[in-house]
Amino acid sequence: MKFDLRLPIGLLFIAYGAILLIYGLFTSEAMYQCSLGINVNLLWGAVMLVFGGIMFALAFYTRRKGADS
């Protein structure tokens, strides 16, 4: 069994993305006045969550593909 770096990277980005996403959901609008009203934590939390999901899925898919052959 080979070590696939995409697995810990995916888990790390999923964890950090979920933390940022939750933080962005529960903060007030007044905090984002300096960023032109854009909820940066919510936006980048979602981006990190998607990226982590892609990395995790690729690691899982290649592990399953390697087990079949």
XYZ file of N, CA, C and O in Angstrom:
276
model
N 0.850 -1.177 0.000
C 0.000 0.000 0.000
C 0.896 1.240 0.000
O 1.749 1.399 0.843
N 0.692 2.078 -0.985
C 1.483 3.309 -1.094
C 0.768 4.459 -0.402
O -0.451 4.501 -0.329
N 1.556 5.401 0.075
C 1.013 6.582 0.734
C 0.592 7.604 -0.317
O 1.373 7.967 -1.186
N -0.645 8.044 -0.245
C -1.164 9.040 -1.177
C -1.315 10.360 -0.429
O -2.080 10.463 0.526
N -0.563 11.354 -0.841
C -0.561 12.652 -0.161
C -1.887 13.386 -0.304
O -2.198 14.264 0.498
N -2.686 13.030 -1.287
C -3.970 13.701 -1.482
C -4.945 13.440 -0.338
O -5.816 14.267 -0.060
N -4.800 12.313 0.337
C -5.704 11.984 1.436
C -5.562 12.946 2.620
O -6.541 13.570 3.021
N -4.355 13.149 3.202
C -4.270 14.112 4.305
C -4.512 15.562 3.876
O -5.056 16.353 4.632
N -4.118 15.892 2.632
C -4.377 17.244 2.137
C -5.885 17.468 2.026
O -6.395 18.519 2.416
N -6.592 16.496 1.492
C -8.045 16.603 1.373
C -8.719 16.730 2.726
O -9.597 17.571 2.914
N -8.293 15.908 3.686
C -8.888 15.984 5.028
C -8.593 17.317 5.705
O -9.460 17.890 6.377
N -7.379 17.822 5.525
C -7.011 19.107 6.116
C -7.838 20.249 5.524
O -8.371 21.083 6.262
N -7.978 20.267 4.214
C -8.762 21.324 3.577
C -10.251 21.205 3.907
O -10.940 22.211 4.032
N -10.747 19.980 4.050
C -12.137 19.800 4.462
C -12.353 20.346 5.863
O -13.331 21.057 6.120
N -11.426 20.063 6.772
C -11.564 20.545 8.150
C -11.489 22.074 8.208
O -12.347 22.726 8.817
N -10.466 22.659 7.582
C -10.334 24.120 7.606
C -11.472 24.806 6.859
O -11.949 25.872 7.269
N -11.896 24.229 5.762
C -13.008 24.801 4.998
C -14.303 24.776 5.789
O -15.074 25.743 5.757
N -14.548 23.680 6.514
C -15.758 23.602 7.337
C -15.724 24.628 8.465
O -16.737 25.272 8.761
N -14.549 24.810 9.080
C -14.424 25.812 10.149
C -14.699 27.209 9.609
O -15.457 27.986 10.207
N -14.095 27.559 8.477
C -14.320 28.884 7.884
C -15.762 29.073 7.443
O -16.336 30.159 7.603
N -16.344 28.040 6.870
C -17.732 28.120 6.411
C -18.677 28.362 7.585
O -19.552 29.235 7.518
N -18.495 27.636 8.659
C -19.341 27.812 9.849
C -19.120 29.188 10.462
O -20.072 29.869 10.843
N -17.854 29.621 10.529
C -17.560 30.949 11.064
C -18.202 32.037 10.206
O -18.748 33.014 10.715
N -18.161 31.862 8.884
C -18.773 32.841 7.982
C -20.277 32.883 8.097
O -20.896 33.930 7.891
N -20.896 31.746 8.415
C -22.354 31.720 8.560
C -22.831 32.448 9.816
O -23.919 33.015 9.821
N -22.036 32.420 10.876
C -22.488 32.944 12.160
C -21.900 34.296 12.541
O -22.089 34.743 13.663
N -21.186 34.966 11.646
C -20.672 36.299 11.961
C -21.629 37.365 11.436
O -22.414 37.137 10.530
N -21.507 38.541 12.005
C -22.430 39.629 11.651
C -21.984 40.341 10.373
O -20.831 40.261 9.957
N -22.918 41.054 9.787
C -22.644 41.813 8.564
C -21.672 42.971 8.816
O -20.949 43.380 7.920
N -21.662 43.501 10.011
C -20.804 44.641 10.326
C -19.327 44.287 10.201
O -18.493 45.149 9.916
N -18.996 43.034 10.400
C -17.600 42.608 10.320
C -17.050 42.714 8.900
O -15.850 42.896 8.700
N -17.912 42.627 7.910
C -17.470 42.582 6.522
C -17.605 43.924 5.803
O -17.562 43.966 4.575
N -17.739 45.021 6.527
C -17.832 46.330 5.893
C -16.526 46.743 5.235
O -16.530 47.411 4.210
N -15.396 46.308 5.811
C -14.109 46.683 5.215
C -13.801 45.877 3.957
O -12.908 46.245 3.197
N -14.520 44.798 3.715
C -14.332 44.000 2.494
C -15.503 44.186 1.532
O -15.887 43.264 0.826
N -16.067 45.397 1.530
C -17.160 45.793 0.644
C -18.412 44.945 0.829
O -19.180 44.718 -0.099
N -18.602 44.434 2.040
C -19.788 43.655 2.349
C -19.746 42.211 1.886
O -20.736 41.500 1.964
N -18.594 41.766 1.384
C -18.461 40.388 0.911
C -18.035 39.511 2.085
O -17.051 39.797 2.756
N -18.759 38.441 2.307
C -18.437 37.512 3.389
C -17.293 36.609 2.910
O -17.509 35.539 2.334
N -16.067 37.061 3.160
C -14.886 36.377 2.657
C -14.719 35.010 3.314
O -14.324 34.047 2.653
N -15.027 34.900 4.589
C -14.892 33.622 5.279
C -15.839 32.575 4.698
O -15.451 31.418 4.524
N -17.032 32.972 4.400
C -18.004 32.049 3.809
C -17.562 31.605 2.418
O -17.605 30.409 2.080
N -17.112 32.554 1.619
C -16.686 32.265 0.255
C -15.479 31.332 0.227
O -15.497 30.288 -0.429
N -14.428 31.672 0.967
C -13.221 30.851 0.939
C -13.393 29.549 1.703
O -12.723 28.549 1.400
N -14.287 29.511 2.665
C -14.600 28.250 3.326
C -15.218 27.274 2.355
O -14.877 26.085 2.337
N -16.112 27.765 1.515
C -16.739 26.911 0.501
C -15.715 26.448 -0.533
O -15.717 25.282 -0.937
N -14.820 27.338 -0.948
C -13.785 26.979 -1.920
C -12.865 25.904 -1.335
O -12.545 24.910 -2.004
N -12.442 26.086 -0.085
C -11.567 25.106 0.546
C -12.269 23.768 0.746
O -11.656 22.704 0.608
N -13.550 23.816 1.069
C -14.320 22.588 1.247
C -14.439 21.813 -0.069
O -14.277 20.579 -0.095
N -14.681 22.507 -1.155
C -14.775 21.864 -2.467
C -13.419 21.282 -2.878
O -13.329 20.134 -3.335
N -12.351 22.058 -2.693
C -11.013 21.576 -3.041
C -10.636 20.348 -2.208
O -10.092 19.373 -2.735
N -10.922 20.397 -0.918
C -10.647 19.246 -0.058
C -11.452 18.028 -0.462
O -10.952 16.909 -0.437
N -12.699 18.244 -0.848
C -13.527 17.140 -1.317
C -12.990 16.509 -2.589
O -13.014 15.288 -2.743
N -12.484 17.332 -3.496
C -11.902 16.820 -4.736
C -10.649 16.009 -4.437
O -10.466 14.901 -4.965
N -9.765 16.528 -3.578
C -8.551 15.797 -3.215
C -8.882 14.467 -2.531
O -8.277 13.431 -2.814
N -9.844 14.502 -1.623
C -10.243 13.290 -0.910
C -10.852 12.269 -1.874
O -10.552 11.080 -1.801
N -11.690 12.737 -2.783
C -12.316 11.832 -3.756
C -11.275 11.227 -4.688
O -11.348 10.031 -5.014
N -10.300 12.002 -5.134
C -9.244 11.470 -5.997
C -8.412 10.429 -5.271
O -8.055 9.393 -5.847
N -8.091 10.679 -4.015
C -7.329 9.705 -3.239
C -8.134 8.431 -3.035
O -7.608 7.325 -3.147
N -9.410 8.569 -2.748
C -10.266 7.411 -2.536
C -10.456 6.628 -3.831
O -10.400 5.398 -3.838
N -10.631 7.339 -4.936
C -10.850 6.685 -6.232
C -9.608 5.908 -6.674
O -9.714 4.779 -7.144
N -8.423 6.509 -6.536
C -7.206 5.812 -6.954
C -6.900 4.635 -6.040
O -6.368 3.631 -6.496
N -7.253 4.739 -4.781
C -7.049 3.608 -3.862
C -7.964 2.445 -4.259
O -7.563 1.303 -4.249
N -9.224 2.760 -4.604
C -10.171 1.721 -5.019
C -9.767 1.126 -6.369
O -9.897 -0.054 -6.596
N -9.305 1.980 -7.259
C -8.898 1.528 -8.588
C -7.687 0.611 -8.481
O -7.597 -0.389 -9.174
N -6.749 0.942 -7.604
C -5.560 0.120 -7.415
C -5.876 -1.209 -6.748
O -5.200 -2.200 -6.981
N -6.908 -1.257 -5.915
C -7.282 -2.491 -5.227
C -7.944 -3.473 -6.185
O -7.876 -4.686 -5.995
N -8.600 -2.946 -7.236
C -9.295 -3.809 -8.193
C -8.328 -4.524 -9.130
O -8.588 -5.621 -9.582
N -7.207 -3.887 -9.440
C -6.297 -4.488 -10.421
C -5.221 -5.323 -9.798
O -5.131 -5.665 -8.722
